[in-house]
GROMACS .gro file of C-alpha atoms in nm:
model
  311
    1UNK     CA    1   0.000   0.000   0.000
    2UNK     CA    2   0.108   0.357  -0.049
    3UNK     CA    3   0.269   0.524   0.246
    4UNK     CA    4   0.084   0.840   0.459
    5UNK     CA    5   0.405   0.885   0.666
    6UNK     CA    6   0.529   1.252   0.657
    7UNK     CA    7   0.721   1.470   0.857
    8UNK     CA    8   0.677   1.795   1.052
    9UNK     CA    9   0.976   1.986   1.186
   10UNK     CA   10   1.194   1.691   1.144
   11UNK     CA   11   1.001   1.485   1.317
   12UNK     CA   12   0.845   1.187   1.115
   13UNK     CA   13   0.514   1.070   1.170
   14UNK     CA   14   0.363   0.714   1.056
   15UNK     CA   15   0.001   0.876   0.941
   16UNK     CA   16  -0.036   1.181   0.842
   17UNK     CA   17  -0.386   1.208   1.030
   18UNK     CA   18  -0.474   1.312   1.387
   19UNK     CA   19  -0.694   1.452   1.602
   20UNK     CA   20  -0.791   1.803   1.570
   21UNK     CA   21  -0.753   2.015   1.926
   22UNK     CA   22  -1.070   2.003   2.097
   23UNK     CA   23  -1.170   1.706   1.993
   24UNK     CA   24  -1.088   1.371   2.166
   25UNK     CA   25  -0.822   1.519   2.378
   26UNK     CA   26  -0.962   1.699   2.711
   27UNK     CA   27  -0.850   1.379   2.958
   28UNK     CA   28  -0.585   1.144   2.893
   29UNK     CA   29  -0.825   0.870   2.849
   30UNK     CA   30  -0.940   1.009   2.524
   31UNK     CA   31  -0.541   1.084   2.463
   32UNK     CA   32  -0.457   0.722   2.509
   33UNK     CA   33  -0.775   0.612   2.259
   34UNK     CA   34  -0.624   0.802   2.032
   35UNK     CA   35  -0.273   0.715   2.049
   36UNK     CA   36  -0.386   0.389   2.020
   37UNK     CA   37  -0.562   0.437   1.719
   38UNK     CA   38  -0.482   0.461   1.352
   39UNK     CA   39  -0.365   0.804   1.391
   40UNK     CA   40  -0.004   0.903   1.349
   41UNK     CA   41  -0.017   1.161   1.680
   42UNK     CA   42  -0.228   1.356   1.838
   43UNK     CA   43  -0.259   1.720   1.970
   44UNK     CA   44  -0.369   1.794   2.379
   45UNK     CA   45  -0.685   2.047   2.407
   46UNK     CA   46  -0.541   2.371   2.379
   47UNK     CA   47  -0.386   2.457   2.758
   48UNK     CA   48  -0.451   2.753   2.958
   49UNK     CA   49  -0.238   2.810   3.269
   50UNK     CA   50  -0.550   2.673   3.550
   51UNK     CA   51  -0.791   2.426   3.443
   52UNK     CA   52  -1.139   2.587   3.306
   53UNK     CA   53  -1.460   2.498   3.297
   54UNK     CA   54  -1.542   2.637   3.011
   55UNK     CA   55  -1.888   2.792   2.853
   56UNK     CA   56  -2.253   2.688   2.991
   57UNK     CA   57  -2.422   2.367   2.812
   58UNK     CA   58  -2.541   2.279   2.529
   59UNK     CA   59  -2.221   2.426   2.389
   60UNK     CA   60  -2.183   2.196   2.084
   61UNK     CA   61  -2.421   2.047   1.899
   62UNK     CA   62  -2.411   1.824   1.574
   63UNK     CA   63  -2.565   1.961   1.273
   64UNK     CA   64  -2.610   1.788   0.905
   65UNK     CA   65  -2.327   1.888   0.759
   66UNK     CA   66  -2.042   1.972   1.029
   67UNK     CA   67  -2.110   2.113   1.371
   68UNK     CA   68  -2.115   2.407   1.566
   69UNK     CA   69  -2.011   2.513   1.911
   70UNK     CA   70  -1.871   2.786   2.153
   71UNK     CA   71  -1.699   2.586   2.397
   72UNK     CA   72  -1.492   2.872   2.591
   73UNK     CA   73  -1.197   2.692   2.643
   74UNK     CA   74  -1.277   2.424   2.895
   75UNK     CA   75  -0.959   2.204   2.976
   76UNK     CA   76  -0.779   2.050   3.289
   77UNK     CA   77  -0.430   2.319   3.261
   78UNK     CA   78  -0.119   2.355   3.173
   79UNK     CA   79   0.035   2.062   3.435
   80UNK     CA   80  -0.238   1.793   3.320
   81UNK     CA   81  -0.105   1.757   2.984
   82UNK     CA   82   0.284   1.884   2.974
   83UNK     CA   83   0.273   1.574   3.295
   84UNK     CA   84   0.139   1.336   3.086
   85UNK     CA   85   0.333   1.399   2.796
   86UNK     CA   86   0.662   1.386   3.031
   87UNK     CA   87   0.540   1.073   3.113
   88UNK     CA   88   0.502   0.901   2.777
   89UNK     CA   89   0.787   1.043   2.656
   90UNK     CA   90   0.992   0.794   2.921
   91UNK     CA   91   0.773   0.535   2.785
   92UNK     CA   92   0.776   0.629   2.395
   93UNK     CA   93   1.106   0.805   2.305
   94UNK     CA   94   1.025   0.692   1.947
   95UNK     CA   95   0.675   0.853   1.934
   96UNK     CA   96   0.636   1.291   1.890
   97UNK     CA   97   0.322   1.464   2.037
   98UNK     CA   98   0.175   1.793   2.019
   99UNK     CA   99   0.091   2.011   2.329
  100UNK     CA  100  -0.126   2.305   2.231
  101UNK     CA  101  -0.166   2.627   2.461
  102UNK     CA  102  -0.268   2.952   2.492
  103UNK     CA  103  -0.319   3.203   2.751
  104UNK     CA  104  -0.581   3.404   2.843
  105UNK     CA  105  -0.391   3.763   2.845
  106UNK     CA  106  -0.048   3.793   2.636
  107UNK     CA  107   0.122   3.798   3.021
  108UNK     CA  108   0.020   3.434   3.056
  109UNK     CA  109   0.080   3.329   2.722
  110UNK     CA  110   0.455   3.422   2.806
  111UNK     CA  111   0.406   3.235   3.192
  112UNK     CA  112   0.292   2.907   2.975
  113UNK     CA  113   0.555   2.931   2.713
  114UNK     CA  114   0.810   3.022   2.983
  115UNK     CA  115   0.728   2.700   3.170
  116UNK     CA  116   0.718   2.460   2.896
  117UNK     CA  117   1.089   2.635   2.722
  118UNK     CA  118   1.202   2.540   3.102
  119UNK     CA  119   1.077   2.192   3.085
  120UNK     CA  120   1.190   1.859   2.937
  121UNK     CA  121   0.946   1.850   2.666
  122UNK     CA  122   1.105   1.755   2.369
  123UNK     CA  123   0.735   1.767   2.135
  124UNK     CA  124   0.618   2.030   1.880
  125UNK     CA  125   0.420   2.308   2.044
  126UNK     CA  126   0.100   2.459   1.892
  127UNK     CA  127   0.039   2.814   2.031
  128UNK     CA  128  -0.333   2.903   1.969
  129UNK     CA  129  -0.369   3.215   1.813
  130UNK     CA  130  -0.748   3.190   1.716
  131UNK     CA  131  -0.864   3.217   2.047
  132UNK     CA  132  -1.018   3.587   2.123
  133UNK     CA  133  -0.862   3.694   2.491
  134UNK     CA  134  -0.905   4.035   2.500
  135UNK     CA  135  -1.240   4.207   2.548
  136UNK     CA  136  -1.349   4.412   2.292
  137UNK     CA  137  -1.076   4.303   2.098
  138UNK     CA  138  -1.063   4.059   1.779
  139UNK     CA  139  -0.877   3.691   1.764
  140UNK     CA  140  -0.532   3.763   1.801
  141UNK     CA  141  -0.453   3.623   1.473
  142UNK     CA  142  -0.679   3.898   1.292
  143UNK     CA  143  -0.507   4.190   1.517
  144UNK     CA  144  -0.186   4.191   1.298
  145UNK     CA  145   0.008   4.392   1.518
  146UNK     CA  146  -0.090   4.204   1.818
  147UNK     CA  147   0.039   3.914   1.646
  148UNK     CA  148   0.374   4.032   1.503
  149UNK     CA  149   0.431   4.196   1.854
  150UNK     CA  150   0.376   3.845   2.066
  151UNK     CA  151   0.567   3.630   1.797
  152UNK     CA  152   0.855   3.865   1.844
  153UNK     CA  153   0.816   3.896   2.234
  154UNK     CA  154   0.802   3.481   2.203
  155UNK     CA  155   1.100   3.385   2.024
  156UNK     CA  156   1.332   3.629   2.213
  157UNK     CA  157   1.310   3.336   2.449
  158UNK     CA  158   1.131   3.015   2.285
  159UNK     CA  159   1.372   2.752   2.121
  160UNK     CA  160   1.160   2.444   2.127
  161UNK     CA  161   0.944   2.355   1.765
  162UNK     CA  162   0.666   2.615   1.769
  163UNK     CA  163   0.365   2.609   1.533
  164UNK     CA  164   0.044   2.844   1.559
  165UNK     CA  165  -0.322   2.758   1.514
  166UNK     CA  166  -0.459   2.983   1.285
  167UNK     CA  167  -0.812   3.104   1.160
  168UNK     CA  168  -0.949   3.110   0.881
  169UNK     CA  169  -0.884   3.440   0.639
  170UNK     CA  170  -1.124   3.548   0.401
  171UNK     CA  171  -0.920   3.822   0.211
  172UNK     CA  172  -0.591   3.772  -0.006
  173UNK     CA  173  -0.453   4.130   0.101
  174UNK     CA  174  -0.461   3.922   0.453
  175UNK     CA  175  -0.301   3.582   0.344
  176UNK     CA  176  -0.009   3.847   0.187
  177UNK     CA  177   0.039   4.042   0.513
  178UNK     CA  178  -0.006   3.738   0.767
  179UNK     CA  179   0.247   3.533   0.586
  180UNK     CA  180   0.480   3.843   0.550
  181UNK     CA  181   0.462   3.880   0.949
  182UNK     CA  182   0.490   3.457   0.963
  183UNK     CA  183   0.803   3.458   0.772
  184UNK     CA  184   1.030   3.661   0.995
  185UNK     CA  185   1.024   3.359   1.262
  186UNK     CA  186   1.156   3.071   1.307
  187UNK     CA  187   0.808   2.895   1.313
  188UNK     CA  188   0.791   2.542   1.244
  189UNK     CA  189   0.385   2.449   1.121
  190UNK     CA  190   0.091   2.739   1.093
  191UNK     CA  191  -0.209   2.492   1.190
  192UNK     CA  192  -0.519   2.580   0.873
  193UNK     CA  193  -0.774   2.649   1.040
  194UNK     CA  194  -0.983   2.665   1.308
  195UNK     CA  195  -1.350   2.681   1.278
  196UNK     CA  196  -1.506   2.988   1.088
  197UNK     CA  197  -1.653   3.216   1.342
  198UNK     CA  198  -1.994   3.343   1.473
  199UNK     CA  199  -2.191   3.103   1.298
  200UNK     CA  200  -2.604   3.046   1.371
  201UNK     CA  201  -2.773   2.735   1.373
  202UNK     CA  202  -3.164   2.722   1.431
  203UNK     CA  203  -3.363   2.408   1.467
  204UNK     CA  204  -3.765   2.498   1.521
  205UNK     CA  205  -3.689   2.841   1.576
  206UNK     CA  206  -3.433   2.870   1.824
  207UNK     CA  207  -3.063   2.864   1.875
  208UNK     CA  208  -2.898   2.550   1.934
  209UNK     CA  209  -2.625   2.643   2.174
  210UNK     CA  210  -2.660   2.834   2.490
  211UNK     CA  211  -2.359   3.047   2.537
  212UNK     CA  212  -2.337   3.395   2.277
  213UNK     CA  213  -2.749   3.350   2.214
  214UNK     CA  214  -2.629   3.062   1.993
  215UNK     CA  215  -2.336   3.212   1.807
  216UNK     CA  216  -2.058   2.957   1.746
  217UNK     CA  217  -1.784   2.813   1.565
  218UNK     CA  218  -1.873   2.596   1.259
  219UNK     CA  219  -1.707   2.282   1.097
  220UNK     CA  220  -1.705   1.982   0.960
  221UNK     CA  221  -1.836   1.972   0.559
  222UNK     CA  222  -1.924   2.361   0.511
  223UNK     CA  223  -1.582   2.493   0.600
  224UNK     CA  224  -1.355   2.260   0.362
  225UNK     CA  225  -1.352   2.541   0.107
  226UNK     CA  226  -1.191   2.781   0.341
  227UNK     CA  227  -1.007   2.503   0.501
  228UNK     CA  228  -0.841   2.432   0.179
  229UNK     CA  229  -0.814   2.788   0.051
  230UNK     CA  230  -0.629   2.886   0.333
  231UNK     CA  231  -0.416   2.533   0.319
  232UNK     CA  232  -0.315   2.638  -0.035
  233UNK     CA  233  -0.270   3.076   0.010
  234UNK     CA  234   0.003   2.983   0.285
  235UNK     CA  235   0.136   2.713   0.086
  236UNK     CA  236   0.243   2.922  -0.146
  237UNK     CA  237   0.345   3.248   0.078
  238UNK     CA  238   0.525   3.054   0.359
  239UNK     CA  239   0.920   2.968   0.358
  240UNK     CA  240   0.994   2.580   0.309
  241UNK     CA  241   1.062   2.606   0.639
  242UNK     CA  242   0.719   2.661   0.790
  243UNK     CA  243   0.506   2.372   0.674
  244UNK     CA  244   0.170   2.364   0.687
  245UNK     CA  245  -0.168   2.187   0.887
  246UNK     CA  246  -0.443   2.140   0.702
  247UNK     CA  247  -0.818   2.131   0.957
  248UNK     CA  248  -1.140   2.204   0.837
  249UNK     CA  249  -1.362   1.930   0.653
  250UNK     CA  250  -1.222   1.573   0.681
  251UNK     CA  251  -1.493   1.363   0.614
  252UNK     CA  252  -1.309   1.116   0.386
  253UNK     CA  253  -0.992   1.005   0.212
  254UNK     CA  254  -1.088   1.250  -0.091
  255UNK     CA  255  -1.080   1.545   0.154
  256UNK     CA  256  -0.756   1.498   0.313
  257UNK     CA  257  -0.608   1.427  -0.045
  258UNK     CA  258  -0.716   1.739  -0.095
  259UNK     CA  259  -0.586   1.899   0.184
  260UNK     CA  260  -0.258   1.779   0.106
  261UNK     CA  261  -0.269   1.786  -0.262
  262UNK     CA  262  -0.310   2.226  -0.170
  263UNK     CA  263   0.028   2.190   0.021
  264UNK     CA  264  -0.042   1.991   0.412
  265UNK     CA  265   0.199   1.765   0.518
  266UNK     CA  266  -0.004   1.659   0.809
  267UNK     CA  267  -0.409   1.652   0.813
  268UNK     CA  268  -0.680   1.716   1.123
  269UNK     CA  269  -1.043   1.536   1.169
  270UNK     CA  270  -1.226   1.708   1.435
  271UNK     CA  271  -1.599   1.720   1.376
  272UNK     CA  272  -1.552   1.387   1.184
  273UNK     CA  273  -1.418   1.219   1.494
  274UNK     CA  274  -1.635   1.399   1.741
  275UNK     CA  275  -1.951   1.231   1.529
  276UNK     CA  276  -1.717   0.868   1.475
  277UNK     CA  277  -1.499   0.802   1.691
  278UNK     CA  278  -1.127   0.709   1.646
  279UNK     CA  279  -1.219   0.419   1.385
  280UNK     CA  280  -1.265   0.710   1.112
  281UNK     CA  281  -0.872   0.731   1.121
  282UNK     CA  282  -0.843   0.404   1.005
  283UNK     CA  283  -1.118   0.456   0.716
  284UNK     CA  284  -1.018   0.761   0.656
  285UNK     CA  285  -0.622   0.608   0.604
  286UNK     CA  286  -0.774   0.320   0.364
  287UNK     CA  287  -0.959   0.594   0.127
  288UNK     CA  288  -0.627   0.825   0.134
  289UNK     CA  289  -0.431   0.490   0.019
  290UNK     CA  290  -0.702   0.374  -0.249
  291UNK     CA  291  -0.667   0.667  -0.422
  292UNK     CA  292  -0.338   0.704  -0.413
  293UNK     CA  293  -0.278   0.351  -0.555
  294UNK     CA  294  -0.574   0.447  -0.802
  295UNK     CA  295  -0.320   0.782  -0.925
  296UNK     CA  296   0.037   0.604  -0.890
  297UNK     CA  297   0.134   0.770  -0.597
  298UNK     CA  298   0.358   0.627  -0.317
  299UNK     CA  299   0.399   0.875  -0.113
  300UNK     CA  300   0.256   1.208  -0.007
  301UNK     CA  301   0.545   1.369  -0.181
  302UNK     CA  302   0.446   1.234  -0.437
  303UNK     CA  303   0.161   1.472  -0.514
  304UNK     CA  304   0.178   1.743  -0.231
  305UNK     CA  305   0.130   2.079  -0.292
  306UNK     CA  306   0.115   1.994  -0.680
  307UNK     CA  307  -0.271   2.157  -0.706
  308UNK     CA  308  -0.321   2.264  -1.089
  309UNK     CA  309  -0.490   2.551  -1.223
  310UNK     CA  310  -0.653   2.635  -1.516
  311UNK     CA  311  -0.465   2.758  -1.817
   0.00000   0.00000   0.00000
């Protein structure tokens, strides 16, 4: 059978498919499933400093074609996963994992980052910059300022693998300016994308979630397009160096193809997994590899990044 193993920050991975953060991650019992699974790694739900509990239920709900859900951050802190992942690193030197984090004012962003730099995590990191934090204020990742300002502030210090979480842009005057700010660091992975924003959902006349008067982040099958543009505009912007996540409408083999055939070298099911379980990595593998044996390819290399246009 072809081969999905690929390689982030010179780390090499068996699959090219995990988990998405968020999904399938908040306790290390979902971790372990995981790990156990099909997939080649997985990521931790994205850290803040103290556990939280996150936003009032229902907070997520399934919808026909993806999902949508303002969850507010709920996870168990900072210690609960960087411990665990201390821990299997003793028992799995040969395996890489992915802590994800972010804080909840720049000041504790650095305190997090700080604390993991001082550790013996040896990982990729995924700092969260599609989180809003600030009041009144945008996701950082759309404040480009912000963002240049708190890259720059982080690597003065950071020297562990770093990738950010990004979400999804809209406007090709942005992809130009974000990757222009992306390319002055050392960044390892940008992470395409987290759910489109401020969504609406009504089922016999009401909302479906209870935090925001409904208003949440949607995925699964309706955000592919954006998932996919935004795969593809940082493909081509981004140094060699800075490789690329693709998240946002894994259903099947034929949409992480895609994903990959726009420029990923790894792939994320979230709302796919949320609704399946970690038996859709497996499936999802067996598609990839059908139709790569179906085109000739052997390898993700093979065809990544190698999206055609029209003449």
């Amino acid at each position: 059978m072809p081969s999905t193993q690929t390689q982030i920050a010179d780390f090499t991975f068996d699959n090219c498919l995990m988990n998405a953060a968020g999904v399938a991650c908040m306790t290390i019992g979902e971790l372990e499933e995981v790990k156990h699974s099909a997939a080649g790694t997985f990521v931790t739900k994205t850290a803040t400093l103290e556990a939280r509990a996150g936003n009032p239920e229902p907070r997520y709900h399934n919808v026909p074609l993806g999902s949508i859900n303002s969850m507010g951050l709920p996870n168990q802190g900072l210690n609960y996963y960087l411990d665990y992942l201390l821990d299997l690193q003793e028992k799995e030197p040969n395996r890489t994992f992915f802590l994800s984090l972010v804080g909840m004012s720049p000041d504790e962003t650095h305190q997090i980052l700080h604390q993991v730099e001082e550790s013996d995590f040896k990982g990729l990191i995924e700092l969260n910059l599609s989180c809003p934090n600030v009041p009144g204020k945008p996701q950082i990742a759309y404040d480009f300022d912000t963002t240049e300002q708190l890259l720059r502030q982080v690597f003065s210090y950071f020297t562990k693998p770093l990738g950010i979480k990004l979400p999804p842009y809209f406007d090709i005057v942005h992809f130009d300016q974000a990757a222009e700010i992306f390319n002055q660091f050392p960044l390892r992975f940008v992470n395409c994308v987290n759910s489109v924003g401020n969504g609406l959902y009504i089922e016999d006349e009401k909302v479906v979630i209870k935090p925001k008067n409904g208003f949440g982040g949607i995925g699964g099958e309706y955000i592919k397009p954006t998932a996919l543009a935004n795969v593809h505009a940082f493909y081509q912007r981004l140094k060699p160096e800075i490789q690329i996540i693709g998240t946002g409408g894994v259903l099947t083999g034929r949409d992480a193809f895609e994903h990959i055939l726009c420029g990923a070298s790894m792939v994320q099911v979230g709302t796919t997994l949320q609704k399946e379980g970690v038996a859709a990595f497996e499936r999802i593998t067996k598609e990839l590899q059908a139709i790569m044996a179906e085109k000739g390819y052997e390898r993700l290399e093979d065809f990544r990044g190698k999206l055609q246009y029209l003449n």
